[in-house]
Coordinates of C-alpha atoms in Angstrom, one line a residue:
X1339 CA -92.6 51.8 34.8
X1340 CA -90.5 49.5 37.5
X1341 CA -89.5 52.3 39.1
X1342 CA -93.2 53.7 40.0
X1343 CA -94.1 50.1 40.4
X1344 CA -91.8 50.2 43.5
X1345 CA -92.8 52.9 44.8
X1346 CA -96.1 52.4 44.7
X1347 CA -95.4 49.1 46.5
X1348 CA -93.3 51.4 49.2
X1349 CA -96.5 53.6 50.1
X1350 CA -98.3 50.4 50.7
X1351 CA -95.9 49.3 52.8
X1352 CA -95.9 52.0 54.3
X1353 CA -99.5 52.2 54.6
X1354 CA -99.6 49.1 56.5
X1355 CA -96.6 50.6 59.0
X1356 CA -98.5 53.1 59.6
X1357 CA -102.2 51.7 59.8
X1358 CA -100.6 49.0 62.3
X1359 CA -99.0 51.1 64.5
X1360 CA -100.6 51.6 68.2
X1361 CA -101.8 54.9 69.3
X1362 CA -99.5 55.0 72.0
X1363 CA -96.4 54.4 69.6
X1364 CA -97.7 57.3 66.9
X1365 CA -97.7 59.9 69.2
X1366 CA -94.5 58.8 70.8
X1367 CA -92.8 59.1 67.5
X1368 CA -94.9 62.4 66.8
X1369 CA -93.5 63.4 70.3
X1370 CA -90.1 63.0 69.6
X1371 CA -89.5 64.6 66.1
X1372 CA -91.4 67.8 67.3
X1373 CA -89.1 68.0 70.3
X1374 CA -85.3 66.8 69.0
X1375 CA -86.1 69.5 65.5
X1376 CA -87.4 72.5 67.8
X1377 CA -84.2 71.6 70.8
X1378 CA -82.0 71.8 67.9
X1379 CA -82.9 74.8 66.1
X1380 CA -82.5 76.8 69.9
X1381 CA -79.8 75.0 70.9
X1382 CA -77.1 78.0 70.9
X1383 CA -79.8 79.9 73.2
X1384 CA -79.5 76.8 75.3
X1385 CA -76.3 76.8 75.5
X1386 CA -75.5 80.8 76.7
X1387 CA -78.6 79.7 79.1
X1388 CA -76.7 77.6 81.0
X1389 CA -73.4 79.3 80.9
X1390 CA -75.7 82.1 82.0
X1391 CA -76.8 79.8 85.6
X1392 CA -73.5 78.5 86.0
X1393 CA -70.8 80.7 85.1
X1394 CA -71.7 84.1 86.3
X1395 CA -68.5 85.7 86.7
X1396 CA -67.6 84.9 82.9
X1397 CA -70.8 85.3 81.2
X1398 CA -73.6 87.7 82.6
X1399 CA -71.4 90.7 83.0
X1400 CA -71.0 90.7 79.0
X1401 CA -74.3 89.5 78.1
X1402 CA -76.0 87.6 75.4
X1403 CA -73.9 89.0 72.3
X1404 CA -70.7 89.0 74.2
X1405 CA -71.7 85.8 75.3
X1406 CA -72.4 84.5 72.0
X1407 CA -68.9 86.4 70.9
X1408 CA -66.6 84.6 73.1
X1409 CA -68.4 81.6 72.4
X1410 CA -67.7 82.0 68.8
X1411 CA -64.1 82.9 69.0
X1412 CA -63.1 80.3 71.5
X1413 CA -64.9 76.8 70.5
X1414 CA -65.7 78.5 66.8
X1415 CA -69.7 77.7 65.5
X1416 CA -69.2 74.4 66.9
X1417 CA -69.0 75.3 70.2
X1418 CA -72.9 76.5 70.2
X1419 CA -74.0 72.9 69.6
X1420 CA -71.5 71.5 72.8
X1421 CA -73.9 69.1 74.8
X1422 CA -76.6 69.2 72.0
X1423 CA -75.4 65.7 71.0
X1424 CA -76.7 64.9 74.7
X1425 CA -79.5 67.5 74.7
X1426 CA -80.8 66.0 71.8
X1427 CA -80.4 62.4 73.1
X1428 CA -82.6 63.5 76.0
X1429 CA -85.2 65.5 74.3
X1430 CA -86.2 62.9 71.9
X1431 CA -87.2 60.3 74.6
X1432 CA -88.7 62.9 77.0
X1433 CA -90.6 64.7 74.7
X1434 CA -91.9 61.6 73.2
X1435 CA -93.0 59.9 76.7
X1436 CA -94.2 64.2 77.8
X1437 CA -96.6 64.3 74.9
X1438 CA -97.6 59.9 74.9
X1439 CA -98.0 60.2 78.7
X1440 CA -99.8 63.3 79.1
X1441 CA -102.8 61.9 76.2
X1442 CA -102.7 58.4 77.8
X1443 CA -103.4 60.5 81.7
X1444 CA -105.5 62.2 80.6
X1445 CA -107.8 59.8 78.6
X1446 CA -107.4 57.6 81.8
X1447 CA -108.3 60.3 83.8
X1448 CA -111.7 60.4 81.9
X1449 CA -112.3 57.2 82.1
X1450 CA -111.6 56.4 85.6
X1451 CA -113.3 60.1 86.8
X1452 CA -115.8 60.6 84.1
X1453 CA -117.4 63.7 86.0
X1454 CA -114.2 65.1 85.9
X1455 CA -115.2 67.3 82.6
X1456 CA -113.0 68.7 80.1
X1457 CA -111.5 72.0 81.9
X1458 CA -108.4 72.8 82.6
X1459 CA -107.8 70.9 85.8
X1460 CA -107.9 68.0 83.9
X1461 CA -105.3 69.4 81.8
X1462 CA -103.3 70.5 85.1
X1463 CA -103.2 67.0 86.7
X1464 CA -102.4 65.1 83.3
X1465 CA -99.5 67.5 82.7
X1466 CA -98.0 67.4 85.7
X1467 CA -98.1 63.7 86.4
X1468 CA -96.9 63.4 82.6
X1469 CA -94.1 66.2 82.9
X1470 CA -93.2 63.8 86.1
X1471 CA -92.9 60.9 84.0
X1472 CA -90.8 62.5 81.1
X1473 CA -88.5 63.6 83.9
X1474 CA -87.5 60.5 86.1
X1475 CA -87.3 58.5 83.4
X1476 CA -84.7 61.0 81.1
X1477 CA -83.2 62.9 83.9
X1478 CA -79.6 61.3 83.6
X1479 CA -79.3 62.5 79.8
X1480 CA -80.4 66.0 80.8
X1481 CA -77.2 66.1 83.6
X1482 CA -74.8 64.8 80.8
X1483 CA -76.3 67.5 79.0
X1484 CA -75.2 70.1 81.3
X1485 CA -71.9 68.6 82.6
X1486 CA -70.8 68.9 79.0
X1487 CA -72.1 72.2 78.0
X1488 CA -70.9 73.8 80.7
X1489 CA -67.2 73.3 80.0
X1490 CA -65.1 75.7 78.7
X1491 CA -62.7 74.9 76.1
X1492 CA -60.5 77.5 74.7
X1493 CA -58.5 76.7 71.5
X1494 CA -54.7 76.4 72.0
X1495 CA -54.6 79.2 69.1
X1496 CA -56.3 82.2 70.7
X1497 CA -56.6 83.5 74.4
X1498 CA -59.9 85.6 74.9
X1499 CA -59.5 88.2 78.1
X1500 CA -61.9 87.2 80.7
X1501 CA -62.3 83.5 79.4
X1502 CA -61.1 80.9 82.3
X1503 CA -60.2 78.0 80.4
X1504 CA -60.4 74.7 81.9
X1505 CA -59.4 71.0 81.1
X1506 CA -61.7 69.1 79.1
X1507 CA -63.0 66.4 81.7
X1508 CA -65.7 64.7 79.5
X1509 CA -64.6 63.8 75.9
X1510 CA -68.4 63.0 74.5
X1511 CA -72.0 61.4 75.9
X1512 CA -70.7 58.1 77.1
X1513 CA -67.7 59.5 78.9
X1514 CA -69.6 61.6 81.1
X1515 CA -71.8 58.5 81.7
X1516 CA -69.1 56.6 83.0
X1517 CA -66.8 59.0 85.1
X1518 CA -70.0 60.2 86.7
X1519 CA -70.9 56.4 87.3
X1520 CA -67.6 55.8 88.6
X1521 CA -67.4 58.6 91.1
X1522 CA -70.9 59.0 92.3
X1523 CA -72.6 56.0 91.5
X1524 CA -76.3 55.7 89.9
X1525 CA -77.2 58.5 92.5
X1526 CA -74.9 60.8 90.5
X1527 CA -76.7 60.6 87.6
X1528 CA -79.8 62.1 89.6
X1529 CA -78.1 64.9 91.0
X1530 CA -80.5 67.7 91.2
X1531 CA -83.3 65.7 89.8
X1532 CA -85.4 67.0 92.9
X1533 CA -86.0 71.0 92.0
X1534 CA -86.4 69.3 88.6
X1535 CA -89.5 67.6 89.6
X1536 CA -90.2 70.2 92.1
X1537 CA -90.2 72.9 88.9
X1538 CA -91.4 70.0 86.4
X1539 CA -94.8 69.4 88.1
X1540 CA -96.2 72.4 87.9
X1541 CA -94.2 73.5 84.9
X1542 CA -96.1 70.9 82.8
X1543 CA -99.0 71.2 85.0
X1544 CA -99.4 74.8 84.3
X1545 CA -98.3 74.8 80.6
X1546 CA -101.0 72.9 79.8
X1547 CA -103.5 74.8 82.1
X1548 CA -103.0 77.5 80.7
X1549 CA -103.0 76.6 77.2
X1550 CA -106.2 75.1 77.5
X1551 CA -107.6 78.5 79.3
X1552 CA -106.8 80.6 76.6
X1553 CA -108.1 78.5 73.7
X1554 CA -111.4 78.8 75.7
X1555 CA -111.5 82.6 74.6
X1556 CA -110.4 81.9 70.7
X1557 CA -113.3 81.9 68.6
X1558 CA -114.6 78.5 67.5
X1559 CA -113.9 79.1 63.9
X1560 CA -110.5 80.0 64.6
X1561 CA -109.2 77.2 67.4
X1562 CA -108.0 74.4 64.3
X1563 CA -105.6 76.6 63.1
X1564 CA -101.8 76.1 64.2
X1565 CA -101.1 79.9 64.2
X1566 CA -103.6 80.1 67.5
X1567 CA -102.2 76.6 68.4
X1568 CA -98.6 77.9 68.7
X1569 CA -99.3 81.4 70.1
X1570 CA -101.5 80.4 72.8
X1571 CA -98.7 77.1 73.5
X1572 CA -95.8 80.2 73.0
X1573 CA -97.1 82.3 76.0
X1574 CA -98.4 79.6 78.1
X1575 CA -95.0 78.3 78.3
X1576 CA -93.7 81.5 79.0
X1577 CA -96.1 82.2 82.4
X1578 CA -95.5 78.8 83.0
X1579 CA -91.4 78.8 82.6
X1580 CA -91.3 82.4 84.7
X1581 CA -93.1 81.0 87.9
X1582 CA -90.7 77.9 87.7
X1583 CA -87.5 79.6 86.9
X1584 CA -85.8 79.8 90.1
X1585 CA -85.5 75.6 90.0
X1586 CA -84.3 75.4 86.9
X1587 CA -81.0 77.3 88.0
X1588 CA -81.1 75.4 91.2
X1589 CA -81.3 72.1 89.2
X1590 CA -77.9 73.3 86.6
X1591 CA -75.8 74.7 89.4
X1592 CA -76.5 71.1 91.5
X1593 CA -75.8 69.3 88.4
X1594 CA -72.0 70.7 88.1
X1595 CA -71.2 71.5 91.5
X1596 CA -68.4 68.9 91.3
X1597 CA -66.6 70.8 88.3
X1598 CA -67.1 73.6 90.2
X1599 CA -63.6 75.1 91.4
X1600 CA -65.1 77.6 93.7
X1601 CA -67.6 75.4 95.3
X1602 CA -66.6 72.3 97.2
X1603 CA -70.1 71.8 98.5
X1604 CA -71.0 68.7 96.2
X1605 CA -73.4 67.6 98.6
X1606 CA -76.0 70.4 98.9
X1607 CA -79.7 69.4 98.3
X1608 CA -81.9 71.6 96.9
X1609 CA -82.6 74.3 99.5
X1610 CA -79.7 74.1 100.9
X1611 CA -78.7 75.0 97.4
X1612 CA -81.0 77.8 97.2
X1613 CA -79.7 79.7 99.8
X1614 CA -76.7 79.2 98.8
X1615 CA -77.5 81.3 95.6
X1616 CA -79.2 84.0 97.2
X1617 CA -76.6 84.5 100.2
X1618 CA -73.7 84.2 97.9
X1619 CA -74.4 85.5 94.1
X1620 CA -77.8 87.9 94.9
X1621 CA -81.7 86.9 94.7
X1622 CA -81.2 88.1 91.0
X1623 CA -79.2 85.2 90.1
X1624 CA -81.8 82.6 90.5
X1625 CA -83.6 83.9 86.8
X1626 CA -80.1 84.3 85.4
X1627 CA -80.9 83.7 81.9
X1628 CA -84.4 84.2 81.9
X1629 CA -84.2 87.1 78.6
X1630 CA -82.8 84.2 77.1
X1631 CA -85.3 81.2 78.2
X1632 CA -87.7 83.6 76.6
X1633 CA -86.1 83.7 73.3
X1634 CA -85.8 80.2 73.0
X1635 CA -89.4 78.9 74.9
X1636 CA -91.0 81.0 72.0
X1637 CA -89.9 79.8 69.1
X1638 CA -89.3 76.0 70.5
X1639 CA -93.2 76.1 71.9
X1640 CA -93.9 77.1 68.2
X1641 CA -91.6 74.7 66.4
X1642 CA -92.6 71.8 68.4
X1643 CA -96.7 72.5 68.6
X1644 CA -96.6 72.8 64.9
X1645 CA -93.6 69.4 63.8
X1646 CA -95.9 67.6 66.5
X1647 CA -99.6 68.3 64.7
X1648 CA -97.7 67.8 61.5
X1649 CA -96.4 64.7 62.3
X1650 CA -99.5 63.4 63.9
X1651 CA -101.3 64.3 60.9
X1652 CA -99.1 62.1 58.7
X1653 CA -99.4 58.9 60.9
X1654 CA -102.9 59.6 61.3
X1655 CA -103.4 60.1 64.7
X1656 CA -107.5 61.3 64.9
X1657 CA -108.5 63.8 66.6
X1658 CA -108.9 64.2 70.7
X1659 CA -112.4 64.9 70.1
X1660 CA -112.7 61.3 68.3
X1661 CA -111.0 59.3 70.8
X1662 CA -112.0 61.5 74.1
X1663 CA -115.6 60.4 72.4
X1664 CA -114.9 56.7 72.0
X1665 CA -114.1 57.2 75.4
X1666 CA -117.0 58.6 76.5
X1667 CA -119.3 55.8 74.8
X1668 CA -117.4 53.3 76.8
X1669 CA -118.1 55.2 79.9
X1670 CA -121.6 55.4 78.8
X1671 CA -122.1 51.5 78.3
X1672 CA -123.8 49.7 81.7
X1673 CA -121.6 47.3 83.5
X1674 CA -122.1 44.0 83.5
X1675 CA -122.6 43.6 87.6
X1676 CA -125.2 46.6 87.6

């Protein structure tokens, strides 16, 4: 009896949590469960990606299962989580202030252009500005992220052929903080954040523009359920993620040019970088681990569109018809100096 007593006291608590939380602050927590779960359950794919961008040589010529098999016998099952601790870190933050800042511009947006309408521009401009946003203010945990996945480091028990091991430079997340810090200064921790906005902006933008184009041709009975949800959010990323690519590689082989033996050209900006990649290692390289981007943008999209509507659902959040309509009444009501 005490025990149900309890937790009946416990759900009205948490009620109250819940019932006094912001709008902002629901969907920054919905935002940041759906993305840290779906990063996670990809991050291997993640991992080969970036070994894919940054370590040529080693990686493409054996491809994604020898990849994954030299992976596995080098740095064991571990080894597919390396920077995840960092990736995750990241994730949660961005993917939280992606999905909070891209509902708070657009339902500023309205308000400030109310003839603006509901199409997909409206979706364009509030994703890229809230893509943007995610970026600048995560981007250091997304280079730590890299730095540490991109090392290599073979087990003093076995010795893989074709393998180049390497000293472990970074021992964890806060390491890599502070050597970076110490050798390159705050800039350092925004190296190669410029194709990252360049690729971020319409990235986002586009994600969203399309989503919102092909849930325009679903059926009205069938655009509430999450199946549609994910599928049209699965191939909207994909379109958007393959016109983007290119920076994305640019951005990973900026971010480790310094642990780079081949390359002593640390201070290359981002066409200079480019050109680099197409004069030296072939126009193909720049959507070097694209197969695999594809992979993991499918099932991520999916995983996070459907944690995110869960989540929402449990804290309540209403609908974007109900607010964008509260909204609208606001817009509707004269001003006082009329």
């Amino acid at each position: 009896m005490a025990k149900k007593r309890e937790e009946r006291e416990m759900g009205m608590l948490l009620d109250e949590i819940i019932e006094g939380m912001p709008l902002f602050a629901k969907e920054l927590v919905a935002g940041g469960v759906a993305g840290g779960f779906a990063k996670t359950v990809v991050a291997p794919l993640e991992r080969v990606k970036i070994l894919f961008q940054t370590r040529r040589d080693e990686f493409k010529a054996v491809g994604l299962f020898g990849s994954f098999q030299k992976i596995s016998h080098t740095e064991g099952v571990m080894g597919f989580y390396r920077g995840n601790g960092a990736s995750v870190a990241r994730i949660v933050p961005y993917a939280a202030l992606h999905y909070m800042t891209y509902e708070q511009y657009r339902r500023w947006i309205i308000l400030r252009v109310p003839d603006i309408g509901r199409g997909p521009v409206l979706d364009l401009v509030a994703g890229s500005f809230a893509g943007g946003t995610a970026v600048l203010l995560t981007y250091p945990l997304d280079l730590v992220r890299t730095k540490l996945a991109y090392q290599i480091v073979s087990s003093s028990k076995v010795n893989i052929h074709g393998v180049v091991g390497m000293e472990q430079v970074y021992k964890g997340i806060r390491d890599c903080f502070s050597k970076t810090l110490k050798e390159s200064g705050l800039r350092g921790l925004y190296r190669g954040v410029a194709p990252s906005l360049y690729g971020i902006f319409p990235y986002a933008g586009l994600k969203f523009y399309f989503y919102e184009e092909m849930k325009r041709h679903v059926p009205e009975e069938r655009k509430k359920d999450i199946v549609v949800k994910m599928v049209c959010g699965s191939v909207a990323g994909l379109l958007g993620q393959t016109f983007t690519y290119p920076l994305d590689v640019v951005r990973r082989q900026m971010q480790v040019q310094r642990l780079s033996v081949s390359n002593n050209a640390e201070l290359k900006g981002t066409m200079e970088t480019l050109v680099m990649i197409v004069q030296n290692q072939g126009w193909k390289q720049l959507f070097s681990g694209l197969s695999i981007n594809y992979l993991k943008v499918v099932p991520s999209v999916a995983i996070g569109f459907t944690v995110y509507d869960l989540v929402k659902a449990s804290l309540r959040v209403p609908s974007r018809d109900v607010i964008e309509a509260v909204t609208d009444k606001r817009n509707s009501q004269p001003s006082l100096h009329s």
